PDB file of C-alpha atoms in Angstrom:
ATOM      1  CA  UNK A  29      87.711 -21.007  86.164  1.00 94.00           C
ATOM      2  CA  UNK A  30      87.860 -17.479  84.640  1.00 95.00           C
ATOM      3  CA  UNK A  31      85.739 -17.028  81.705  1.00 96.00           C
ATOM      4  CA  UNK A  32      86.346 -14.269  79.537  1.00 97.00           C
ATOM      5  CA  UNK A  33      82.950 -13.289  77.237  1.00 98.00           C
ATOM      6  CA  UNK A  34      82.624 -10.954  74.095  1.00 98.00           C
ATOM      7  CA  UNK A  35      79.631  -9.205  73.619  1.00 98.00           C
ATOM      8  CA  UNK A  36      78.368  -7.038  71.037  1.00 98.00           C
ATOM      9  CA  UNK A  37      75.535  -5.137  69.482  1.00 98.00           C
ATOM     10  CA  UNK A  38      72.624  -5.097  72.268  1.00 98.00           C
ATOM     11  CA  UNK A  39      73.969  -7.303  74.838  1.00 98.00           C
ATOM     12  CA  UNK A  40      77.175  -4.955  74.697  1.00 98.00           C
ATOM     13  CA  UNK A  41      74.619  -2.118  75.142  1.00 98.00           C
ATOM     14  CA  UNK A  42      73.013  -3.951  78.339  1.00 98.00           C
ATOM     15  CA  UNK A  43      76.374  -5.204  80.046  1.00 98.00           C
ATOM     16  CA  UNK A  44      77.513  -1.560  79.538  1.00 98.00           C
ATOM     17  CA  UNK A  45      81.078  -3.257  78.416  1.00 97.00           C
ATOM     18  CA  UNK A  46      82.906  -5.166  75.237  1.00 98.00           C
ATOM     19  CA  UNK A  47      84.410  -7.845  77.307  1.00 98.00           C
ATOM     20  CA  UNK A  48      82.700  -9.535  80.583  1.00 97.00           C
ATOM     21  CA  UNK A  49      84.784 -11.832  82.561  1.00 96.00           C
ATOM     22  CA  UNK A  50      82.804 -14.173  84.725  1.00 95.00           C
ATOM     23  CA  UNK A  51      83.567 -16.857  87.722  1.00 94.00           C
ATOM     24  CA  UNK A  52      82.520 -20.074  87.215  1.00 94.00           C
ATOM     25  CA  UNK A  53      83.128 -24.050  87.672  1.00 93.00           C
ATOM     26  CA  UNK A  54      85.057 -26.015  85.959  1.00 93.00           C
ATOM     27  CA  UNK A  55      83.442 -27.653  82.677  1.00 93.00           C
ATOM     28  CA  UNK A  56      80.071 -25.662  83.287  1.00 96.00           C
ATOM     29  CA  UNK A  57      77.861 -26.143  80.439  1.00 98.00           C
ATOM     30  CA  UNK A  58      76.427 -23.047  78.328  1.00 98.00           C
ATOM     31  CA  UNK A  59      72.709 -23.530  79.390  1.00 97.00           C
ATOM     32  CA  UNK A  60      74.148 -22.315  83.052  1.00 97.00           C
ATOM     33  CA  UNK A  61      75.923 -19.564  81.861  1.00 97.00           C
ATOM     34  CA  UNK A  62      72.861 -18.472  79.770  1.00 98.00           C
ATOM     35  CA  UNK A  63      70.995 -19.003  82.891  1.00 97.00           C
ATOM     36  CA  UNK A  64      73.681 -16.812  85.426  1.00 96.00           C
ATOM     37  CA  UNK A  65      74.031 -14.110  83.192  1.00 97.00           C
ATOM     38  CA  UNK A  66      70.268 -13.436  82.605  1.00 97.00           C
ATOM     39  CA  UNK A  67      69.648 -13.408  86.182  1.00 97.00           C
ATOM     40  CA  UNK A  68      72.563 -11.180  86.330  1.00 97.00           C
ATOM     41  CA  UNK A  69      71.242  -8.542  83.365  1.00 98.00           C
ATOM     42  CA  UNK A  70      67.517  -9.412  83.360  1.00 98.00           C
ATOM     43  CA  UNK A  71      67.419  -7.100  79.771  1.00 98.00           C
ATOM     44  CA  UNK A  72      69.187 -10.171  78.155  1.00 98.00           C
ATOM     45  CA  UNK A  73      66.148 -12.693  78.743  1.00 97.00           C
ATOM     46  CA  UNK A  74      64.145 -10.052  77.086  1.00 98.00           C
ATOM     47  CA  UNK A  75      65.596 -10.502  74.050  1.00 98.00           C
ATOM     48  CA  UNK A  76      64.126 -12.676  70.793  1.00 97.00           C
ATOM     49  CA  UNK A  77      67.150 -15.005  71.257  1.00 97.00           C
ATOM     50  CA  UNK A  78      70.617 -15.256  72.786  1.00 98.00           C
ATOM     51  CA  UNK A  79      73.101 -17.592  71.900  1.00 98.00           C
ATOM     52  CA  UNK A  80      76.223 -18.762  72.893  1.00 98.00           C
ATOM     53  CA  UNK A  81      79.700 -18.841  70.760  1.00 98.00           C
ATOM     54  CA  UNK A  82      82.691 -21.023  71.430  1.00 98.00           C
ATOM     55  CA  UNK A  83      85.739 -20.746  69.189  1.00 98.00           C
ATOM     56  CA  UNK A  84      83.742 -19.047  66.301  1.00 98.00           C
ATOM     57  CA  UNK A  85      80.760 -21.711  66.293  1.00 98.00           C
ATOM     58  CA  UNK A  86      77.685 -21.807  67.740  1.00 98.00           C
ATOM     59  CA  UNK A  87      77.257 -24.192  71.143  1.00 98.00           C
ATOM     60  CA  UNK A  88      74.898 -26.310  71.924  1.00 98.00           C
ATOM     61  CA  UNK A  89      72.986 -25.765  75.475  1.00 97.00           C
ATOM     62  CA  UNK A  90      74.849 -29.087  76.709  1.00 98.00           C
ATOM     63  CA  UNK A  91      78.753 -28.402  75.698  1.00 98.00           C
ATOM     64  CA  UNK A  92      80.748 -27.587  78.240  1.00 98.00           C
ATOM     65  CA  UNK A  93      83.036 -24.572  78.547  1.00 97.00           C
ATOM     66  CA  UNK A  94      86.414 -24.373  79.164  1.00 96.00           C
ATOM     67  CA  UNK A  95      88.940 -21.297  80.284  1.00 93.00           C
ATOM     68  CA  UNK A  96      90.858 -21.329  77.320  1.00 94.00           C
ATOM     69  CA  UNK A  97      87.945 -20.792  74.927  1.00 96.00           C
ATOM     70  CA  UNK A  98      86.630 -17.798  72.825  1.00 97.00           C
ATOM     71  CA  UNK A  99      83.482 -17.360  73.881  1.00 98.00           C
ATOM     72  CA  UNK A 100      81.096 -14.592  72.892  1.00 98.00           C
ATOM     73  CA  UNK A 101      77.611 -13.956  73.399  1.00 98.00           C
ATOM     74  CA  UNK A 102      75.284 -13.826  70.484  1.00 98.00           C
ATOM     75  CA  UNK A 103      72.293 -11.596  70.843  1.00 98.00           C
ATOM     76  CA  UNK A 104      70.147 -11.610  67.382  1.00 98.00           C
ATOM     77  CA  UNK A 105      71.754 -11.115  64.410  1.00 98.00           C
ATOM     78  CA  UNK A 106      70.733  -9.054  61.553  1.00 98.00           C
ATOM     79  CA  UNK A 107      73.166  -9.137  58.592  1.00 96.00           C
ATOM     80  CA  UNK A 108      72.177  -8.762  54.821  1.00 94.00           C
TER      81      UNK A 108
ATOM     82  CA  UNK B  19      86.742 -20.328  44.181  1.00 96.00           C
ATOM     83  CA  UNK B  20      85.059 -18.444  47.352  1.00 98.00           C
ATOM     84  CA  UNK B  21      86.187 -15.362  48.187  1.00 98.00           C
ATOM     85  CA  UNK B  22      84.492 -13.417  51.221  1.00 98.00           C
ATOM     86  CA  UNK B  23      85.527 -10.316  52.817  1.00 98.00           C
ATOM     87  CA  UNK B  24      83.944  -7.758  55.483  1.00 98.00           C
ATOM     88  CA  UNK B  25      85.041  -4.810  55.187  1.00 98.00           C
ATOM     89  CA  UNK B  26      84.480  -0.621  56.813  1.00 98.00           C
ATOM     90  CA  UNK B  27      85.724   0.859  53.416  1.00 98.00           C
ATOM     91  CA  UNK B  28      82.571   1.216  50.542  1.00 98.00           C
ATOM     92  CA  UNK B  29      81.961  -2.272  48.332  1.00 98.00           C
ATOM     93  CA  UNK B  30      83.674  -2.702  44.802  1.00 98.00           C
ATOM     94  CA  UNK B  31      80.873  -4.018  42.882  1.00 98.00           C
ATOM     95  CA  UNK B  32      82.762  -3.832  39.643  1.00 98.00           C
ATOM     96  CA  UNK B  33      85.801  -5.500  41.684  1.00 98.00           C
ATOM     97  CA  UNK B  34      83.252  -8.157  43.398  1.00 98.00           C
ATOM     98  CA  UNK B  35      81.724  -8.966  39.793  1.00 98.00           C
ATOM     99  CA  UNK B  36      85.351  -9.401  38.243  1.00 98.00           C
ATOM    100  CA  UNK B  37      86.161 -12.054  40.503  1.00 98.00           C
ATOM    101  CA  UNK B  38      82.827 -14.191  40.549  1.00 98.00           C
ATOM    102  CA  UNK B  39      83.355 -14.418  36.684  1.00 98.00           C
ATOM    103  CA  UNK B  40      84.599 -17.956  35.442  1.00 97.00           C
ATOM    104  CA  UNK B  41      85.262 -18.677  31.706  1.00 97.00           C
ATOM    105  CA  UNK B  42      83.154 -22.082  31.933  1.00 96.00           C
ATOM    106  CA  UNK B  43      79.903 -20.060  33.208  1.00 97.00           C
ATOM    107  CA  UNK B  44      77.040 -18.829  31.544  1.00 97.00           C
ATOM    108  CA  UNK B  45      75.421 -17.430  34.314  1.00 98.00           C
ATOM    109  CA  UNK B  46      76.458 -14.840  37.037  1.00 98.00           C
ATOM    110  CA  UNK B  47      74.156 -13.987  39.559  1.00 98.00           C
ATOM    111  CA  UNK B  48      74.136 -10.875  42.130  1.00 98.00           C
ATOM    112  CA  UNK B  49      72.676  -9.714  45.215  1.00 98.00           C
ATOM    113  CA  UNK B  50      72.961  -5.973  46.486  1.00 98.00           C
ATOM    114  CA  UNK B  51      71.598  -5.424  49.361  1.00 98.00           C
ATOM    115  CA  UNK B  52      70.983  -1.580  49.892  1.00 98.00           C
ATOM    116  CA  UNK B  53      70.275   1.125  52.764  1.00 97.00           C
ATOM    117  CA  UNK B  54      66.391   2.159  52.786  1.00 95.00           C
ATOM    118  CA  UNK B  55      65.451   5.818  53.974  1.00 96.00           C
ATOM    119  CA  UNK B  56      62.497   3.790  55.651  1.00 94.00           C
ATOM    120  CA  UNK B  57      61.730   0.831  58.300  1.00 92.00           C
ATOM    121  CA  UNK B  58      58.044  -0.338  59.101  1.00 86.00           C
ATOM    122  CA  UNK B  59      57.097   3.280  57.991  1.00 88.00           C
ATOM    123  CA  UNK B  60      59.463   5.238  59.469  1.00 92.00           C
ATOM    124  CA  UNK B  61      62.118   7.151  58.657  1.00 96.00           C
ATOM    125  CA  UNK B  62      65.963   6.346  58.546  1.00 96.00           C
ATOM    126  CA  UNK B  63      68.438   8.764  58.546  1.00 96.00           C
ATOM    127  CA  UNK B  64      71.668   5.782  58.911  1.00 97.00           C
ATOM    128  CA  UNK B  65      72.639   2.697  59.854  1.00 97.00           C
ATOM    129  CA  UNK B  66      75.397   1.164  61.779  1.00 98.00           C
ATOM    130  CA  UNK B  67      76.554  -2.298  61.333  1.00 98.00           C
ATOM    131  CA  UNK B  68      78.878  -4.484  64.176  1.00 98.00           C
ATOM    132  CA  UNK B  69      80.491  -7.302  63.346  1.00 98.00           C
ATOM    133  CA  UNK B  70      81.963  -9.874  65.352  1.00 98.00           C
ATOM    134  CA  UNK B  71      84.549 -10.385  62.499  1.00 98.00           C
ATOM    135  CA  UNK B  72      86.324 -13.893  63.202  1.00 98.00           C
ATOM    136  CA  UNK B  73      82.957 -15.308  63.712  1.00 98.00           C
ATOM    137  CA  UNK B  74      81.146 -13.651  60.935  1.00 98.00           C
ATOM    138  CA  UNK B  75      84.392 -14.639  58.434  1.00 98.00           C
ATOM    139  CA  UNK B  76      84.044 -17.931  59.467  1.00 98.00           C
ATOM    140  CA  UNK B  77      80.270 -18.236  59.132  1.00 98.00           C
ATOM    141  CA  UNK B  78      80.246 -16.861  55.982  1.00 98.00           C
ATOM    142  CA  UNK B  79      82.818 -19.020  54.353  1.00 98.00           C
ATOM    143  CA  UNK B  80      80.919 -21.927  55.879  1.00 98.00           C
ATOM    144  CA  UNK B  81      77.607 -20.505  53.906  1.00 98.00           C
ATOM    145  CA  UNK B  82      79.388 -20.006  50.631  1.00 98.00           C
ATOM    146  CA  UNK B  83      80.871 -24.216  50.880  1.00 98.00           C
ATOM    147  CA  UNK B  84      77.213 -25.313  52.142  1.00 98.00           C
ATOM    148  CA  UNK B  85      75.937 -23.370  48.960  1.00 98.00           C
ATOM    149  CA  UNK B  86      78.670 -25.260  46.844  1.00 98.00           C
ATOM    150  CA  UNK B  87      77.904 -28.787  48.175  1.00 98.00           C
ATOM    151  CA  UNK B  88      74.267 -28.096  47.562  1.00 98.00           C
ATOM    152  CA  UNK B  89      75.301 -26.822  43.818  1.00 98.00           C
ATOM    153  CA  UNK B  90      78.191 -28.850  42.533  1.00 98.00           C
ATOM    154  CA  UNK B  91      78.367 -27.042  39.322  1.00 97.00           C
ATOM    155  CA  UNK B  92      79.044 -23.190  41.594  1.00 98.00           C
ATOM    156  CA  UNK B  93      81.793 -21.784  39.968  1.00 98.00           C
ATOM    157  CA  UNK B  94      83.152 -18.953  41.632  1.00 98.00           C
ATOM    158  CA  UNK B  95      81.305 -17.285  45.002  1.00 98.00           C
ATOM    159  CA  UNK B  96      81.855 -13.794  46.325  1.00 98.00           C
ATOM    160  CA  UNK B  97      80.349 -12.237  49.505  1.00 98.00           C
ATOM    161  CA  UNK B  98      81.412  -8.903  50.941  1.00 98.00           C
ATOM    162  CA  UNK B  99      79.520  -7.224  53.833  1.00 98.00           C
ATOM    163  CA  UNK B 100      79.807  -3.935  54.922  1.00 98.00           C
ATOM    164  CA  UNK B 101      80.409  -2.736  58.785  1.00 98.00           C
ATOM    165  CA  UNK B 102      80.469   0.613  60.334  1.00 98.00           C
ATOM    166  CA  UNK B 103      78.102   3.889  59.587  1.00 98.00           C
ATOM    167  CA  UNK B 104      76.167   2.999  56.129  1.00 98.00           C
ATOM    168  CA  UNK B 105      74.006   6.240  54.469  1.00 98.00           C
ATOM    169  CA  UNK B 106      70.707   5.731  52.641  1.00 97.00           C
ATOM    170  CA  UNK B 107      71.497   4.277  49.053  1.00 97.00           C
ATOM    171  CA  UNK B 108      74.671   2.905  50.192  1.00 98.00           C
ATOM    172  CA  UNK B 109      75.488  -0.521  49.279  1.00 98.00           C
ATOM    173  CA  UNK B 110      75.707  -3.154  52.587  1.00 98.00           C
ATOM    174  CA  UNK B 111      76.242  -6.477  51.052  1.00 98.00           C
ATOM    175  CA  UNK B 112      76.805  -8.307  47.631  1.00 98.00           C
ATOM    176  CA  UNK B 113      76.370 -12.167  47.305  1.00 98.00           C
ATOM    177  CA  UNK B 114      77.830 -12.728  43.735  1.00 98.00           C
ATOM    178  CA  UNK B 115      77.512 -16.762  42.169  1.00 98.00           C
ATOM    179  CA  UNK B 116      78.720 -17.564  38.965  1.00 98.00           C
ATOM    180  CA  UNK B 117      77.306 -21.523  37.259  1.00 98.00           C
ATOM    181  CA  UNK B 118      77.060 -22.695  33.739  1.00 98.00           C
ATOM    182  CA  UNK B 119      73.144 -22.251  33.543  1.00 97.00           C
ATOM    183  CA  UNK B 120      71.047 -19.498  35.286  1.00 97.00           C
ATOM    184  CA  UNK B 121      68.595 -21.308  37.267  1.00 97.00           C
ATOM    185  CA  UNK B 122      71.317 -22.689  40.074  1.00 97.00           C
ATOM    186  CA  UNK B 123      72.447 -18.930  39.812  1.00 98.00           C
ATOM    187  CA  UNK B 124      69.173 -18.067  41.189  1.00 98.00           C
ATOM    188  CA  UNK B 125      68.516 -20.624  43.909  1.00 98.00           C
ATOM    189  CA  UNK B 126      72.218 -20.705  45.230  1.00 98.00           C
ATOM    190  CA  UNK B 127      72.619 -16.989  45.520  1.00 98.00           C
ATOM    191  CA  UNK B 128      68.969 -16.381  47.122  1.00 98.00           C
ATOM    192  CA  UNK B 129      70.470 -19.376  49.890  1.00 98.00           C
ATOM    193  CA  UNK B 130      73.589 -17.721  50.679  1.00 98.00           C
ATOM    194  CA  UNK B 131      72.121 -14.423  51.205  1.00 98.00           C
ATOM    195  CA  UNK B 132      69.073 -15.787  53.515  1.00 98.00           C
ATOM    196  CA  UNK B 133      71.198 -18.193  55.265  1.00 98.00           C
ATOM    197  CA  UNK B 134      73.518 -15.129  55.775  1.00 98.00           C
ATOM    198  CA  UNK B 135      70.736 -13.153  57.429  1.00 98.00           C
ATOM    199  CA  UNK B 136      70.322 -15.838  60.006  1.00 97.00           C
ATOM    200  CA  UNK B 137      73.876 -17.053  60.521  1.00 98.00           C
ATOM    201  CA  UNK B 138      75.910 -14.308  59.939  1.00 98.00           C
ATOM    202  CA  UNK B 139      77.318 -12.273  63.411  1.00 98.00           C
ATOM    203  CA  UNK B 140      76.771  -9.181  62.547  1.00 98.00           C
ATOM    204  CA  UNK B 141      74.031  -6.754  63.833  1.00 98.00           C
ATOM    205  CA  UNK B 142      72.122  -3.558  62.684  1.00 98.00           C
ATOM    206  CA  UNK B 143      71.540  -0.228  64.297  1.00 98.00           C
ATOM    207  CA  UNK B 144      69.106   1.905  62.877  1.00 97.00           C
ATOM    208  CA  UNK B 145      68.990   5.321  63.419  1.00 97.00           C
ATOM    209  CA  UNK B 146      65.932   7.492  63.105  1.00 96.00           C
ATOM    210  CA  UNK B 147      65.773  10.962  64.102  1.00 94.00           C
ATOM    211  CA  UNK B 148      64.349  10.971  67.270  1.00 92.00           C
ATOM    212  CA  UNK B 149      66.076   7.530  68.387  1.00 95.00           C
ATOM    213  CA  UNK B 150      67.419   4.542  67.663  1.00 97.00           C
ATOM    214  CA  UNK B 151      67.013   0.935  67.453  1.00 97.00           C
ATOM    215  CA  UNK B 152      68.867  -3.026  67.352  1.00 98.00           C
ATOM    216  CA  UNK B 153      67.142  -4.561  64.649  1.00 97.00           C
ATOM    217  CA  UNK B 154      65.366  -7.745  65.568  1.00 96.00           C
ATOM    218  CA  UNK B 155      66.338  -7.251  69.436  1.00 96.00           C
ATOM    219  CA  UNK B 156      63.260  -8.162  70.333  1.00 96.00           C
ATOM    220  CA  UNK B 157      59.954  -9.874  69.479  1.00 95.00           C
TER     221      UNK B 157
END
């Protein structure tokens, strides 16, 4: 499936693009994506945390991703 | 009533303190959080703040209901942030809480704004003069 992820502040910065669209296997869990795209931009494991969002809420390392989700990538967050 | 907004045009305090205000409380409560010319002892000249806007909506409405489950008695809630290119003194957030007695004004508008802080998606770029920097990027 074709996974298309958001990114912003920093991890926007390090992909060098708004919008990263990514290969991967049918119901593939976030911990792998995590996993693929710091292996793929080694800046990202660098940073104090990195999350994952589906549909405007945080996921869990175990849920499972699916084409027709928004998913964005959350790099640390510093509102207020 | 809850009422949150993110916005790139400068916060309406006066607007933001009209609608917290509820005839059956004695108690409104605000937080302004502001732009300071200085971070770990050096020198700001701006900031910039990005927002991943459906997300941070969302989270924030989420904040402002957790805040009124853990205080019953909230009467009205208001949270604006800011996004875009902030100058020093400028005004990036207000967390407003209205209840009939001060002391839940206190707690529930010092756990909206710290829960915002580590919730919320949006993310801060100072600027210094010789460089710049993603606050809280990295350890």
């Amino acid at each position: 499936m074709n996974l298309k992820i958001a990114l912003f502040g920093i991890a926007k910065e390090i992909v060098g693009q708004s919008v990263l669209e990514v290969n991967a296997p049918n119901d593939q869990p976030v911990q792998q994506l995590l996993e693929q795209l710091r292996a793929q931009y080694p800046a990202l494991g660098q940073l104090s945390s990195l999350a994952v969002a589906v549909n405007n809420e945080y996921a869990t390392d175990t849920q499972l991703l699916h084409e027709r989700d928004e998913i964005a990538l959350i790099p640390p967050v510093a509102g207020g | 009533m809850i009422t949150i907004d993110l916005t790139d045009q400068p916060i309406d305090v006066p607007a933001a303190l009209q609608l917290v205000q509820a005839d059956g409380a004695g108690a409104v409560n605000t937080f302004i959080g502001t732009v300071r010319n200085k971070s770990t002892g050096r020198p700001v000249v701006r900031l910039e703040y990005e927002a991943y806007d459906s997300m941070a909506l969302h989270q924030l409405r989420k904040v402002a209901t957790q805040a009124q489950e853990l205080w019953p008695m909230l009467e009205n809630v208001v949270v604006v942030h800011r996004k875009g290119t902030l100058q020093i003194g400028d005004v990036a957030v207000i967390v407003a809480v209205s209840t009939p007695h001060r002391a839940e004004s206190f707690a529930a508008c010092q756990y909206i704004i710290d829960t915002l802080k580590q919730v919320v998606t949006i993310w801060k770029k100072e600027f210094y003069e010789d460089g710049d920097v993603w606050v809280a990027a990295h350890p």
